[in-house]
Every structure is written in structure tokens, then in C-alpha cells.
Amino acid sequence: MIASRSNSAPAPFTTDDFGERLRRAALSAEAAGLDGILVTPGPDLLYLTGYAPVAITERITMLVVPVDAEPAMIVPRLERPDAEEAAGAPIVRITDWVDGSDPYEACATLLTAAGRYAVSDSAWAMHLLGLQGRLPSSSYVSMTKALPMLRAIKDDDEVARLAAAGAAADQAYEEIIKVRFAGRSETDVAADLADLLRRFGHSQVDFTVVGSGPNGANPHHEIGPRIIEDGDMVVLDFGGLKHGYGSDTTRTVHVGEPTVEEREVHDIVRRAQQAGFEAVRPGVECQEIDRASRAVIAEAGFGDYFIHRVGHGIGLTTHEPPYMVEGETQILHPGMCFSIEPGIYLPGRFGVRIEDIVTVVPEGGRRLNQSSHEMRIVH
């Protein structure tokens, strides 16, 4: 039995916390020239109110945060009791609609007829089109495009939750390298890894990629029945949620002794990951992190085999803005949290990826993962 460290939960976010988030959201919308924001079930609603309803597509739930009025949320009547229990409910005016009535007509009463609103990226098209049908002079833009910083800068409590998730992922990694790899399927090792994430406090496991041998050359390989063999490079990419915030870690191990080439490729990726980390500091554009890592790989002659962006934001979900990718000119600010995960993928042979979660601090960057980047030998 593997013993886990204490998983005591942090204090929950308070009504005051959600009030401050709603206030900042309204100010951000006003600064963007909007009349407000419309938030449907998903991470934005959870962030602003603490409410996470079951996402039933045919019934609309919508939070309206106007720039010049109090926030209001409309919910199906049968779900109103749950909405009223959310931590942010005391500062949101809650109304409801009943089955058989027109929910879009009810929603329209909360909006300005010719208003311009940012809408959650997760909003269902059927609901947005229904609302637009009632307010044909209204217009809408993507939340990410209009308000990219809404959830991007984490406060100290959020960073602490992300750090706890990262530490739990590190613990899981240190234990998984003790298990037997050779002669077992990717699916079996992935199940062990998922179990370890849960033992170390994850309430939700989102993915456990085990890419062995040639499968490691597919960055998003789906685990399968392939039997791991002696001599395989194995990419381990795993993450989920602890205390409501995400982990996402990648390490690449080797079954038995690696070749000189395999060690060389692994070392190039390790140096690329370090270069990306060293580029992190306030005021730098997101794309510069990608450029720093990519330059190391390109200079080593493997530029054509690094086939994805170098990183993505993380928070209430394991993938969210900002993105560390060429063309993204968003400036880094203290409190932003994101992955740095360069890789080299040699088709039909093997792949290597190393990933940490990093947060921006005034003096540069701070890793939220502490497990070794060295190639670990498994058996």
C-alpha cells in the first residue's frame, strides 16, 4: 500500500471572493467597450459564482454581468435550489424559468436590446442563437477574445491549489517509476498512474497518456493494448484536478538502458524545457516562451519534429488561455500559470516530452513541479 501525504483541503472560496471576481469582470467588460458578459455552465460560471450545474443542453442557465447593474442569473426552476446554495449566490439576483415557457424571452429581459456582450466560449450555439432571435440588434464576441485575462491571473489561493496539484502529480510520478513496465500493456500502467493520482488527492483524473516505443511519437496517443518492451522510450503525460485546480505533467522514462541517440534526444528536450522556463518573466510576450524552447530544438536539427505549441494555461481546467505559441502577443503578468512542454517526435520510432507547470512571479518564473527532469530507467 502506498501511503499518501495529508490531503487536507484549503478553505473554500467565500462570497467576498466571488464578489471581487464579479466586480473585476464588470470592470474588464466596461474597459473592453462591452455592455457586459454572459456566462453559461462551465469554468467561467464556476469561477464567478462557485456554481457548477449539470450541463443539460436543452435547458439554459445564464449569468449576466452587466457593466451598470447588479449581476443576475437565470436558471431552470427545478435547479434553483442548487443555484441558491452556491457561494456566490448571495450577491447575484437569481430568477428562473419553467418548462413550457420561452427561456430566451426570460433571458432577454436581463439584457440591453442593442447590447454588445462577451459570451463564454463553452456556450451552446442553440442558446446563443435563441437569445439573438429575441434581441436581433444585440451582438456577441468570444470571452477569450474579448477578455483574455478574466481567469488568466491567479490569486495566491489559486496558485496554492495549483501547487498542491503539481506536488501530488510529482508524488504519483515518483511511485509509478517503481512499478513494472516491461511485459505489461500501456492500459495497465495508465490504470496504475490514475490510481496514484487519486491516492495523492486528485478528485478527478483527466488523462493518463502512456506512449510506449513508436506510440510516443504521437503527442496525444490514446492508451491501448500495446505491450511495453525492454528498450522502449515511454512518454507519461498525466493530470487532473485536486482541490478544484489542475495538474498536467509529462516525463519520459526508458525501459532498460537507452541508446546514445535516445539520451541525446532526451537531453535536447530537457534543455529546451529549461530555456523556456528561463524566458519567463513579467512583461514578456507569451510567444517568447515558445520561441525560447523551439530554438534549442531547431538548433539541434530536430525542428521539424517539434509539432505543437510549447504550452497552455491551467487553472479550473487543465487547458485554458493563455497559450504559449507563436503569434500570441499577450504579455505575461505575475500570477499567470501555464505549462512548458517541448517535445521531439520521431515517427515510427519514439518520442520525448518534458512538461512542468510554471507560475509567473515578479522575479521570473516558479515551477509548480519539482520532480527530476533526468531520464529515469524503469524495468
mmCIF file of C-alpha atoms in Angstrom:
data_model
loop_
_atom_site.group_PDB
_atom_site.id
_atom_site.type_symbol
_atom_site.label_atom_id
_atom_site.label_comp_id
_atom_site.label_asym_id
_atom_site.label_seq_id
_atom_site.Cartn_x
_atom_site.Cartn_y
_atom_site.Cartn_z
ATOM 1 C CA MET A 1 0.000 0.000 0.000
ATOM 2 C CA ILE A 2 1.319 3.434 -0.945
ATOM 3 C CA ALA A 3 0.931 5.996 1.818
ATOM 4 C CA SER A 4 -0.150 9.473 0.775
ATOM 5 C CA ARG A 5 0.687 12.742 2.487
ATOM 6 C CA SER A 6 -2.048 14.804 4.114
ATOM 7 C CA ASN A 7 -4.668 15.939 1.625
ATOM 8 C CA SER A 8 -6.448 18.453 3.848
ATOM 9 C CA ALA A 9 -8.488 20.751 1.650
ATOM 10 C CA PRO A 10 -7.855 24.507 1.620
ATOM 11 C CA ALA A 11 -10.533 26.852 2.894
ATOM 12 C CA PRO A 12 -13.295 27.275 0.304
ATOM 13 C CA PHE A 13 -13.636 30.494 -1.650
ATOM 14 C CA THR A 14 -16.052 32.902 0.037
ATOM 15 C CA THR A 15 -18.902 35.121 -1.081
ATOM 16 C CA ASP A 16 -16.478 38.038 -0.818
ATOM 17 C CA ASP A 17 -14.058 36.249 -3.164
ATOM 18 C CA PHE A 18 -16.782 35.798 -5.757
ATOM 19 C CA GLY A 19 -17.936 39.373 -5.267
ATOM 20 C CA GLU A 20 -14.463 40.647 -6.093
ATOM 21 C CA ARG A 21 -14.293 38.425 -9.175
ATOM 22 C CA LEU A 22 -17.668 39.691 -10.401
ATOM 23 C CA ARG A 23 -16.581 43.279 -9.804
ATOM 24 C CA ARG A 24 -13.391 42.788 -11.811
ATOM 25 C CA ALA A 25 -15.308 41.044 -14.583
ATOM 26 C CA ALA A 26 -17.675 44.002 -14.930
ATOM 27 C CA LEU A 27 -14.805 46.475 -14.962
ATOM 28 C CA SER A 28 -12.965 44.415 -17.577
ATOM 29 C CA ALA A 29 -16.080 44.302 -19.754
ATOM 30 C CA GLU A 30 -16.507 48.062 -19.479
ATOM 31 C CA ALA A 31 -12.857 48.631 -20.395
ATOM 32 C CA ALA A 32 -13.369 46.428 -23.449
ATOM 33 C CA GLY A 33 -16.293 48.545 -24.609
ATOM 34 C CA LEU A 34 -18.898 45.904 -23.793
ATOM 35 C CA ASP A 35 -22.259 46.127 -22.070
ATOM 36 C CA GLY A 36 -21.492 43.055 -20.021
ATOM 37 C CA ILE A 37 -20.699 39.373 -20.126
ATOM 38 C CA LEU A 38 -22.926 36.306 -20.479
ATOM 39 C CA VAL A 39 -21.766 33.185 -18.692
ATOM 40 C CA THR A 40 -23.152 29.693 -19.204
ATOM 41 C CA PRO A 41 -22.279 26.474 -17.294
ATOM 42 C CA GLY A 42 -18.577 25.727 -17.367
ATOM 43 C CA PRO A 43 -15.372 27.040 -15.801
ATOM 44 C CA ASP A 44 -16.314 30.725 -16.171
ATOM 45 C CA LEU A 45 -19.537 30.234 -14.183
ATOM 46 C CA LEU A 46 -17.711 28.231 -11.538
ATOM 47 C CA TYR A 47 -15.035 30.924 -11.287
ATOM 48 C CA LEU A 48 -17.504 33.795 -10.907
ATOM 49 C CA THR A 49 -20.141 32.190 -8.657
ATOM 50 C CA GLY A 50 -18.961 28.822 -7.390
ATOM 51 C CA TYR A 51 -21.927 27.225 -9.159
ATOM 52 C CA ALA A 52 -21.385 24.111 -11.286
ATOM 53 C CA PRO A 53 -24.736 22.833 -12.556
ATOM 54 C CA VAL A 54 -25.199 19.698 -14.563
ATOM 55 C CA ALA A 55 -24.741 20.769 -18.183
ATOM 56 C CA ILE A 56 -28.071 19.662 -19.683
ATOM 57 C CA THR A 57 -28.042 21.173 -23.139
ATOM 58 C CA GLU A 58 -31.745 21.797 -23.657
ATOM 59 C CA ARG A 59 -32.215 23.911 -20.519
ATOM 60 C CA ILE A 60 -30.404 27.236 -20.397
ATOM 61 C CA THR A 61 -28.633 28.582 -17.321
ATOM 62 C CA MET A 62 -27.047 32.000 -17.808
ATOM 63 C CA LEU A 63 -25.273 34.521 -15.601
ATOM 64 C CA VAL A 64 -25.457 38.118 -16.805
ATOM 65 C CA VAL A 65 -22.796 40.515 -15.508
ATOM 66 C CA PRO A 66 -23.739 43.999 -16.777
ATOM 67 C CA VAL A 67 -21.332 46.895 -16.506
ATOM 68 C CA ASP A 68 -24.005 49.152 -14.958
ATOM 69 C CA ALA A 69 -26.234 46.878 -12.857
ATOM 70 C CA GLU A 70 -26.088 44.018 -10.367
ATOM 71 C CA PRO A 71 -25.273 40.518 -11.642
ATOM 72 C CA ALA A 72 -28.259 38.294 -12.361
ATOM 73 C CA MET A 73 -28.582 34.616 -13.151
ATOM 74 C CA ILE A 74 -31.485 32.828 -14.743
ATOM 75 C CA VAL A 75 -31.852 29.096 -14.124
ATOM 76 C CA PRO A 76 -34.432 26.377 -14.736
ATOM 77 C CA ARG A 77 -36.866 26.419 -11.819
ATOM 78 C CA LEU A 78 -36.095 22.817 -10.913
ATOM 79 C CA GLU A 79 -32.412 23.770 -10.463
ATOM 80 C CA ARG A 80 -32.977 26.965 -8.493
ATOM 81 C CA PRO A 81 -32.401 25.381 -5.055
ATOM 82 C CA ASP A 82 -28.932 24.216 -6.122
ATOM 83 C CA ALA A 83 -28.095 27.624 -7.601
ATOM 84 C CA GLU A 84 -29.115 29.363 -4.369
ATOM 85 C CA GLU A 85 -26.631 27.221 -2.415
ATOM 86 C CA ALA A 86 -23.623 28.422 -4.418
ATOM 87 C CA ALA A 87 -21.150 30.586 -2.506
ATOM 88 C CA GLY A 88 -21.648 33.476 -4.917
ATOM 89 C CA ALA A 89 -25.455 33.313 -4.847
ATOM 90 C CA PRO A 90 -25.985 35.983 -2.134
ATOM 91 C CA ILE A 91 -24.591 38.670 -4.444
ATOM 92 C CA VAL A 92 -26.388 37.514 -7.603
ATOM 93 C CA ARG A 93 -30.051 38.144 -8.287
ATOM 94 C CA ILE A 94 -31.468 34.757 -9.226
ATOM 95 C CA THR A 95 -34.564 34.364 -11.407
ATOM 96 C CA ASP A 96 -35.968 31.249 -13.042
ATOM 97 C CA TRP A 97 -37.993 29.931 -15.927
ATOM 98 C CA VAL A 98 -40.266 26.901 -16.144
ATOM 99 C CA ASP A 99 -40.551 24.144 -18.697
ATOM 100 C CA GLY A 100 -43.063 25.095 -21.366
ATOM 101 C CA SER A 101 -42.207 28.792 -21.243
ATOM 102 C CA ASP A 102 -39.807 30.658 -23.552
ATOM 103 C CA PRO A 103 -36.445 30.761 -21.740
ATOM 104 C CA TYR A 104 -34.931 33.155 -24.269
ATOM 105 C CA GLU A 105 -37.670 35.687 -23.712
ATOM 106 C CA ALA A 106 -36.937 35.466 -19.984
ATOM 107 C CA CYS A 107 -33.200 35.842 -20.599
ATOM 108 C CA ALA A 108 -33.748 38.812 -22.895
ATOM 109 C CA THR A 109 -35.260 40.828 -20.043
ATOM 110 C CA LEU A 110 -31.834 40.820 -18.366
ATOM 111 C CA LEU A 111 -30.029 42.312 -21.372
ATOM 112 C CA THR A 112 -29.901 45.604 -23.221
ATOM 113 C CA ALA A 113 -31.727 45.229 -26.539
ATOM 114 C CA ALA A 114 -28.820 46.512 -28.648
ATOM 115 C CA GLY A 115 -26.094 45.481 -26.227
ATOM 116 C CA ARG A 116 -22.716 44.004 -27.063
ATOM 117 C CA TYR A 117 -21.695 41.134 -24.832
ATOM 118 C CA ALA A 118 -18.816 38.731 -24.328
ATOM 119 C CA VAL A 119 -20.047 35.136 -24.123
ATOM 120 C CA SER A 120 -18.452 32.085 -22.507
ATOM 121 C CA ASP A 121 -16.581 30.012 -25.046
ATOM 122 C CA SER A 122 -18.481 26.982 -23.745
ATOM 123 C CA ALA A 123 -21.916 28.446 -24.548
ATOM 124 C CA TRP A 124 -24.116 26.233 -26.704
ATOM 125 C CA ALA A 125 -24.897 27.653 -30.140
ATOM 126 C CA MET A 126 -28.608 26.750 -29.753
ATOM 127 C CA HIS A 127 -28.876 29.053 -26.731
ATOM 128 C CA LEU A 128 -26.909 31.930 -28.221
ATOM 129 C CA LEU A 129 -28.941 31.780 -31.429
ATOM 130 C CA GLY A 130 -32.164 31.600 -29.433
ATOM 131 C CA LEU A 131 -31.212 34.699 -27.488
ATOM 132 C CA GLN A 132 -30.125 36.542 -30.606
ATOM 133 C CA GLY A 133 -33.516 35.725 -32.143
ATOM 134 C CA ARG A 134 -35.205 37.636 -29.316
ATOM 135 C CA LEU A 135 -32.707 40.520 -29.460
ATOM 136 C CA PRO A 136 -31.756 40.880 -33.140
ATOM 137 C CA SER A 137 -29.887 44.138 -32.516
ATOM 138 C CA SER A 138 -27.612 42.561 -29.917
ATOM 139 C CA SER A 139 -24.102 41.347 -30.745
ATOM 140 C CA TYR A 140 -21.679 38.906 -29.168
ATOM 141 C CA VAL A 141 -17.959 38.180 -29.002
ATOM 142 C CA SER A 142 -15.944 35.305 -27.572
ATOM 143 C CA MET A 143 -14.984 35.659 -23.913
ATOM 144 C CA THR A 144 -11.422 34.537 -24.629
ATOM 145 C CA LYS A 145 -11.017 37.053 -27.437
ATOM 146 C CA ALA A 146 -12.627 39.983 -25.605
ATOM 147 C CA LEU A 147 -11.476 39.268 -22.039
ATOM 148 C CA PRO A 148 -8.427 37.006 -22.252
ATOM 149 C CA MET A 149 -7.314 37.940 -18.738
ATOM 150 C CA LEU A 150 -10.598 37.090 -16.976
ATOM 151 C CA ARG A 151 -9.243 33.905 -15.371
ATOM 152 C CA ALA A 152 -5.618 34.060 -16.509
ATOM 153 C CA ILE A 153 -4.121 35.763 -13.436
ATOM 154 C CA LYS A 154 -4.458 33.559 -10.372
ATOM 155 C CA ASP A 155 -4.536 34.891 -6.828
ATOM 156 C CA ASP A 156 -2.434 33.366 -4.052
ATOM 157 C CA ASP A 157 -5.125 30.854 -3.067
ATOM 158 C CA GLU A 158 -5.462 29.645 -6.634
ATOM 159 C CA VAL A 159 -1.691 29.289 -7.063
ATOM 160 C CA ALA A 160 -1.574 27.313 -3.795
ATOM 161 C CA ARG A 161 -4.167 24.899 -5.170
ATOM 162 C CA LEU A 162 -2.228 24.517 -8.409
ATOM 163 C CA ALA A 163 0.968 23.922 -6.434
ATOM 164 C CA ALA A 164 -0.767 21.223 -4.381
ATOM 165 C CA ALA A 165 -1.986 19.559 -7.573
ATOM 166 C CA GLY A 166 1.520 19.713 -9.033
ATOM 167 C CA ALA A 167 3.037 18.235 -5.879
ATOM 168 C CA ALA A 168 0.524 15.385 -5.977
ATOM 169 C CA ALA A 169 1.428 14.705 -9.613
ATOM 170 C CA ASP A 170 5.104 14.648 -8.631
ATOM 171 C CA GLN A 171 4.338 12.081 -5.927
ATOM 172 C CA ALA A 172 2.447 9.951 -8.420
ATOM 173 C CA TYR A 173 5.413 10.072 -10.800
ATOM 174 C CA GLU A 174 7.901 9.031 -8.126
ATOM 175 C CA GLU A 175 5.734 5.993 -7.388
ATOM 176 C CA ILE A 176 4.884 4.987 -10.967
ATOM 177 C CA ILE A 177 8.545 4.596 -11.889
ATOM 178 C CA LYS A 178 8.752 1.857 -9.253
ATOM 179 C CA VAL A 179 6.209 -0.383 -10.973
ATOM 180 C CA ARG A 180 6.934 -2.952 -13.647
ATOM 181 C CA PHE A 181 6.682 -1.605 -17.223
ATOM 182 C CA ALA A 182 8.165 -4.347 -19.431
ATOM 183 C CA GLY A 183 5.685 -7.049 -20.354
ATOM 184 C CA ARG A 184 2.646 -5.011 -19.325
ATOM 185 C CA SER A 185 0.204 -3.086 -21.508
ATOM 186 C CA GLU A 186 0.009 0.683 -21.740
ATOM 187 C CA THR A 187 -3.527 0.399 -20.372
ATOM 188 C CA ASP A 188 -2.300 -1.394 -17.250
ATOM 189 C CA VAL A 189 0.390 1.203 -16.495
ATOM 190 C CA ALA A 190 -2.096 4.026 -17.151
ATOM 191 C CA ALA A 191 -4.516 2.465 -14.642
ATOM 192 C CA ASP A 192 -1.736 2.379 -12.036
ATOM 193 C CA LEU A 193 -0.966 6.033 -12.745
ATOM 194 C CA ALA A 194 -4.607 7.087 -12.416
ATOM 195 C CA ASP A 195 -4.863 5.217 -9.131
ATOM 196 C CA LEU A 196 -1.776 7.007 -7.825
ATOM 197 C CA LEU A 197 -3.162 10.432 -8.751
ATOM 198 C CA ARG A 198 -6.288 9.628 -6.744
ATOM 199 C CA ARG A 199 -4.271 8.319 -3.795
ATOM 200 C CA PHE A 200 -2.399 11.601 -3.668
ATOM 201 C CA GLY A 201 -5.545 13.679 -3.575
ATOM 202 C CA HIS A 202 -6.869 14.119 -7.116
ATOM 203 C CA SER A 203 -10.654 14.106 -7.163
ATOM 204 C CA GLN A 204 -10.676 13.863 -10.952
ATOM 205 C CA VAL A 205 -8.237 12.242 -13.384
ATOM 206 C CA ASP A 206 -8.495 13.821 -16.833
ATOM 207 C CA PHE A 207 -5.843 11.870 -18.734
ATOM 208 C CA THR A 208 -3.069 9.321 -18.305
ATOM 209 C CA VAL A 209 -1.111 9.051 -21.538
ATOM 210 C CA VAL A 210 1.340 6.146 -21.711
ATOM 211 C CA GLY A 211 3.032 6.323 -25.120
ATOM 212 C CA SER A 212 5.491 3.457 -25.439
ATOM 213 C CA GLY A 213 8.014 2.972 -28.222
ATOM 214 C CA PRO A 214 6.613 4.262 -31.550
ATOM 215 C CA ASN A 215 3.378 5.326 -29.843
ATOM 216 C CA GLY A 216 5.368 8.005 -28.015
ATOM 217 C CA ALA A 217 5.804 9.805 -31.342
ATOM 218 C CA ASN A 218 2.092 10.703 -31.207
ATOM 219 C CA PRO A 219 1.750 13.607 -28.728
ATOM 220 C CA HIS A 220 -1.902 12.759 -27.987
ATOM 221 C CA HIS A 221 -1.612 8.988 -28.135
ATOM 222 C CA GLU A 222 -4.601 7.150 -26.721
ATOM 223 C CA ILE A 223 -3.526 4.312 -24.447
ATOM 224 C CA GLY A 224 -4.008 0.872 -25.932
ATOM 225 C CA PRO A 225 -3.157 -2.792 -25.644
ATOM 226 C CA ARG A 226 0.440 -2.488 -26.856
ATOM 227 C CA ILE A 227 2.772 -4.445 -24.601
ATOM 228 C CA ILE A 228 5.660 -2.333 -23.377
ATOM 229 C CA GLU A 229 9.008 -3.860 -24.291
ATOM 230 C CA ASP A 230 12.525 -3.674 -22.977
ATOM 231 C CA GLY A 231 14.280 -0.869 -24.891
ATOM 232 C CA ASP A 232 11.169 1.310 -25.190
ATOM 233 C CA MET A 233 11.106 5.008 -24.515
ATOM 234 C CA VAL A 234 7.813 5.755 -22.702
ATOM 235 C CA VAL A 235 6.115 9.160 -22.574
ATOM 236 C CA LEU A 236 3.996 9.628 -19.427
ATOM 237 C CA ASP A 237 1.576 12.586 -19.595
ATOM 238 C CA PHE A 238 -0.936 12.787 -16.759
ATOM 239 C CA GLY A 239 -3.179 15.233 -14.988
ATOM 240 C CA GLY A 240 -6.484 16.094 -13.417
ATOM 241 C CA LEU A 241 -7.965 18.163 -10.612
ATOM 242 C CA LYS A 242 -7.078 18.467 -6.937
ATOM 243 C CA HIS A 243 -8.958 20.969 -4.764
ATOM 244 C CA GLY A 244 -10.668 22.058 -7.980
ATOM 245 C CA TYR A 245 -7.456 23.080 -9.785
ATOM 246 C CA GLY A 246 -5.416 21.273 -12.405
ATOM 247 C CA SER A 247 -2.226 19.311 -12.733
ATOM 248 C CA ASP A 248 -0.546 18.433 -16.030
ATOM 249 C CA THR A 249 2.861 16.783 -16.001
ATOM 250 C CA THR A 250 4.933 14.918 -18.576
ATOM 251 C CA ARG A 251 8.065 12.890 -18.010
ATOM 252 C CA THR A 252 9.756 10.454 -20.391
ATOM 253 C CA VAL A 253 11.270 7.264 -18.990
ATOM 254 C CA HIS A 254 13.145 4.376 -20.568
ATOM 255 C CA VAL A 255 12.726 0.632 -20.099
ATOM 256 C CA GLY A 256 16.258 -0.632 -19.556
ATOM 257 C CA GLU A 257 19.365 1.126 -20.798
ATOM 258 C CA PRO A 258 18.823 3.758 -23.528
ATOM 259 C CA THR A 259 20.939 4.209 -26.632
ATOM 260 C CA VAL A 260 23.274 7.153 -27.117
ATOM 261 C CA GLU A 261 20.776 8.702 -29.545
ATOM 262 C CA GLU A 262 17.896 8.332 -27.112
ATOM 263 C CA ARG A 263 19.897 10.017 -24.381
ATOM 264 C CA GLU A 264 20.849 12.808 -26.765
ATOM 265 C CA VAL A 265 17.239 13.494 -27.808
ATOM 266 C CA HIS A 266 16.078 13.431 -24.206
ATOM 267 C CA ASP A 267 18.804 15.898 -23.233
ATOM 268 C CA ILE A 268 17.842 18.270 -26.061
ATOM 269 C CA VAL A 269 14.243 18.310 -24.828
ATOM 270 C CA ARG A 270 15.424 18.827 -21.255
ATOM 271 C CA ARG A 271 17.485 21.829 -22.326
ATOM 272 C CA ALA A 272 14.590 23.182 -24.387
ATOM 273 C CA GLN A 273 12.290 22.975 -21.386
ATOM 274 C CA GLN A 274 14.843 24.803 -19.267
ATOM 275 C CA ALA A 275 15.249 27.512 -21.917
ATOM 276 C CA GLY A 276 11.502 28.093 -21.978
ATOM 277 C CA PHE A 277 11.446 28.355 -18.195
ATOM 278 C CA GLU A 278 14.333 30.817 -18.131
ATOM 279 C CA ALA A 279 12.457 33.047 -20.607
ATOM 280 C CA VAL A 280 9.544 33.517 -18.187
ATOM 281 C CA ARG A 281 9.276 36.955 -16.600
ATOM 282 C CA PRO A 282 6.663 39.714 -16.360
ATOM 283 C CA GLY A 283 6.340 41.829 -19.470
ATOM 284 C CA VAL A 284 7.430 39.103 -21.903
ATOM 285 C CA GLU A 285 5.040 38.060 -24.664
ATOM 286 C CA CYS A 286 3.669 34.513 -24.471
ATOM 287 C CA GLN A 287 5.172 33.665 -27.847
ATOM 288 C CA GLU A 288 8.676 34.273 -26.491
ATOM 289 C CA ILE A 289 8.386 31.180 -24.276
ATOM 290 C CA ASP A 290 7.607 29.076 -27.333
ATOM 291 C CA ARG A 291 10.457 30.682 -29.259
ATOM 292 C CA ALA A 292 12.992 30.047 -26.498
ATOM 293 C CA SER A 293 12.221 26.328 -26.272
ATOM 294 C CA ARG A 294 11.832 25.879 -30.022
ATOM 295 C CA ALA A 295 15.204 27.488 -30.751
ATOM 296 C CA VAL A 296 17.055 24.823 -28.751
ATOM 297 C CA ILE A 297 15.349 22.010 -30.647
ATOM 298 C CA ALA A 298 15.794 23.681 -34.035
ATOM 299 C CA GLU A 299 19.487 24.344 -33.436
ATOM 300 C CA ALA A 300 19.952 20.657 -32.619
ATOM 301 C CA GLY A 301 18.465 19.728 -36.001
ATOM 302 C CA PHE A 302 15.084 18.448 -34.788
ATOM 303 C CA GLY A 303 12.921 21.487 -35.539
ATOM 304 C CA ASP A 304 10.643 19.567 -37.906
ATOM 305 C CA TYR A 305 9.869 17.086 -35.118
ATOM 306 C CA PHE A 306 8.525 19.589 -32.583
ATOM 307 C CA ILE A 307 4.953 19.730 -33.850
ATOM 308 C CA HIS A 308 2.883 21.587 -31.235
ATOM 309 C CA ARG A 309 2.854 24.788 -29.199
ATOM 310 C CA VAL A 310 5.065 24.832 -26.137
ATOM 311 C CA GLY A 311 2.357 25.435 -23.568
ATOM 312 C CA HIS A 312 -1.129 26.305 -22.371
ATOM 313 C CA GLY A 313 -2.700 27.942 -19.368
ATOM 314 C CA ILE A 314 -4.076 25.901 -16.487
ATOM 315 C CA GLY A 315 -6.476 26.578 -13.639
ATOM 316 C CA LEU A 316 -10.008 25.320 -13.132
ATOM 317 C CA THR A 317 -9.396 23.292 -16.284
ATOM 318 C CA THR A 318 -6.208 21.606 -17.421
ATOM 319 C CA HIS A 319 -6.198 23.537 -20.717
ATOM 320 C CA GLU A 320 -7.181 27.207 -20.881
ATOM 321 C CA PRO A 321 -5.763 30.574 -22.017
ATOM 322 C CA PRO A 322 -3.109 31.935 -22.230
ATOM 323 C CA TYR A 323 -1.269 29.853 -24.821
ATOM 324 C CA MET A 324 2.495 29.823 -25.286
ATOM 325 C CA VAL A 325 2.531 29.788 -29.072
ATOM 326 C CA GLU A 326 3.928 31.802 -31.986
ATOM 327 C CA GLY A 327 1.695 34.780 -32.696
ATOM 328 C CA GLU A 328 0.377 35.146 -29.143
ATOM 329 C CA THR A 329 1.430 38.636 -28.063
ATOM 330 C CA GLN A 330 -0.358 38.587 -24.704
ATOM 331 C CA ILE A 331 2.012 39.904 -22.033
ATOM 332 C CA LEU A 332 2.906 37.729 -19.053
ATOM 333 C CA HIS A 333 1.827 39.034 -15.638
ATOM 334 C CA PRO A 334 2.559 37.723 -12.132
ATOM 335 C CA GLY A 335 0.007 35.060 -11.238
ATOM 336 C CA MET A 336 -0.312 33.569 -14.711
ATOM 337 C CA CYS A 337 0.108 29.780 -14.655
ATOM 338 C CA PHE A 338 0.873 27.621 -17.680
ATOM 339 C CA SER A 339 2.708 24.572 -18.961
ATOM 340 C CA ILE A 340 6.077 24.469 -20.682
ATOM 341 C CA GLU A 341 6.213 21.190 -22.607
ATOM 342 C CA PRO A 342 8.562 20.950 -25.586
ATOM 343 C CA GLY A 343 8.922 17.618 -27.332
ATOM 344 C CA ILE A 344 10.615 15.756 -30.155
ATOM 345 C CA TYR A 345 8.616 13.112 -32.020
ATOM 346 C CA LEU A 346 10.357 10.719 -34.402
ATOM 347 C CA PRO A 347 7.640 8.902 -36.394
ATOM 348 C CA GLY A 348 7.697 5.133 -36.101
ATOM 349 C CA ARG A 349 10.462 5.243 -33.504
ATOM 350 C CA PHE A 350 9.913 7.163 -30.240
ATOM 351 C CA GLY A 351 9.023 10.492 -28.683
ATOM 352 C CA VAL A 352 10.260 12.602 -25.786
ATOM 353 C CA ARG A 353 8.362 15.322 -23.912
ATOM 354 C CA ILE A 354 9.072 17.058 -20.600
ATOM 355 C CA GLU A 355 6.403 19.262 -19.031
ATOM 356 C CA ASP A 356 6.142 21.385 -15.910
ATOM 357 C CA ILE A 357 3.546 23.866 -14.753
ATOM 358 C CA VAL A 358 5.059 27.300 -14.124
ATOM 359 C CA THR A 359 3.699 30.444 -12.491
ATOM 360 C CA VAL A 360 4.933 33.951 -13.219
ATOM 361 C CA VAL A 361 6.401 35.779 -10.219
ATOM 362 C CA PRO A 362 7.916 39.299 -10.082
ATOM 363 C CA GLU A 363 11.456 37.995 -10.492
ATOM 364 C CA GLY A 364 10.717 35.483 -13.268
ATOM 365 C CA GLY A 365 9.126 32.049 -13.101
ATOM 366 C CA ARG A 366 8.475 29.454 -10.404
ATOM 367 C CA ARG A 367 7.993 25.767 -11.137
ATOM 368 C CA LEU A 368 4.973 24.070 -9.595
ATOM 369 C CA ASN A 369 6.526 20.673 -10.359
ATOM 370 C CA GLN A 370 9.699 19.558 -8.635
ATOM 371 C CA SER A 371 10.261 16.003 -9.906
ATOM 372 C CA SER A 372 13.518 15.375 -11.755
ATOM 373 C CA HIS A 373 13.847 16.038 -15.483
ATOM 374 C CA GLU A 374 16.567 13.397 -15.823
ATOM 375 C CA MET A 375 15.738 10.295 -17.796
ATOM 376 C CA ARG A 376 14.644 7.667 -15.285
ATOM 377 C CA ILE A 377 15.272 3.999 -16.009
ATOM 378 C CA VAL A 378 12.332 1.663 -15.371
ATOM 379 C CA HIS A 379 12.058 -2.105 -15.674
#
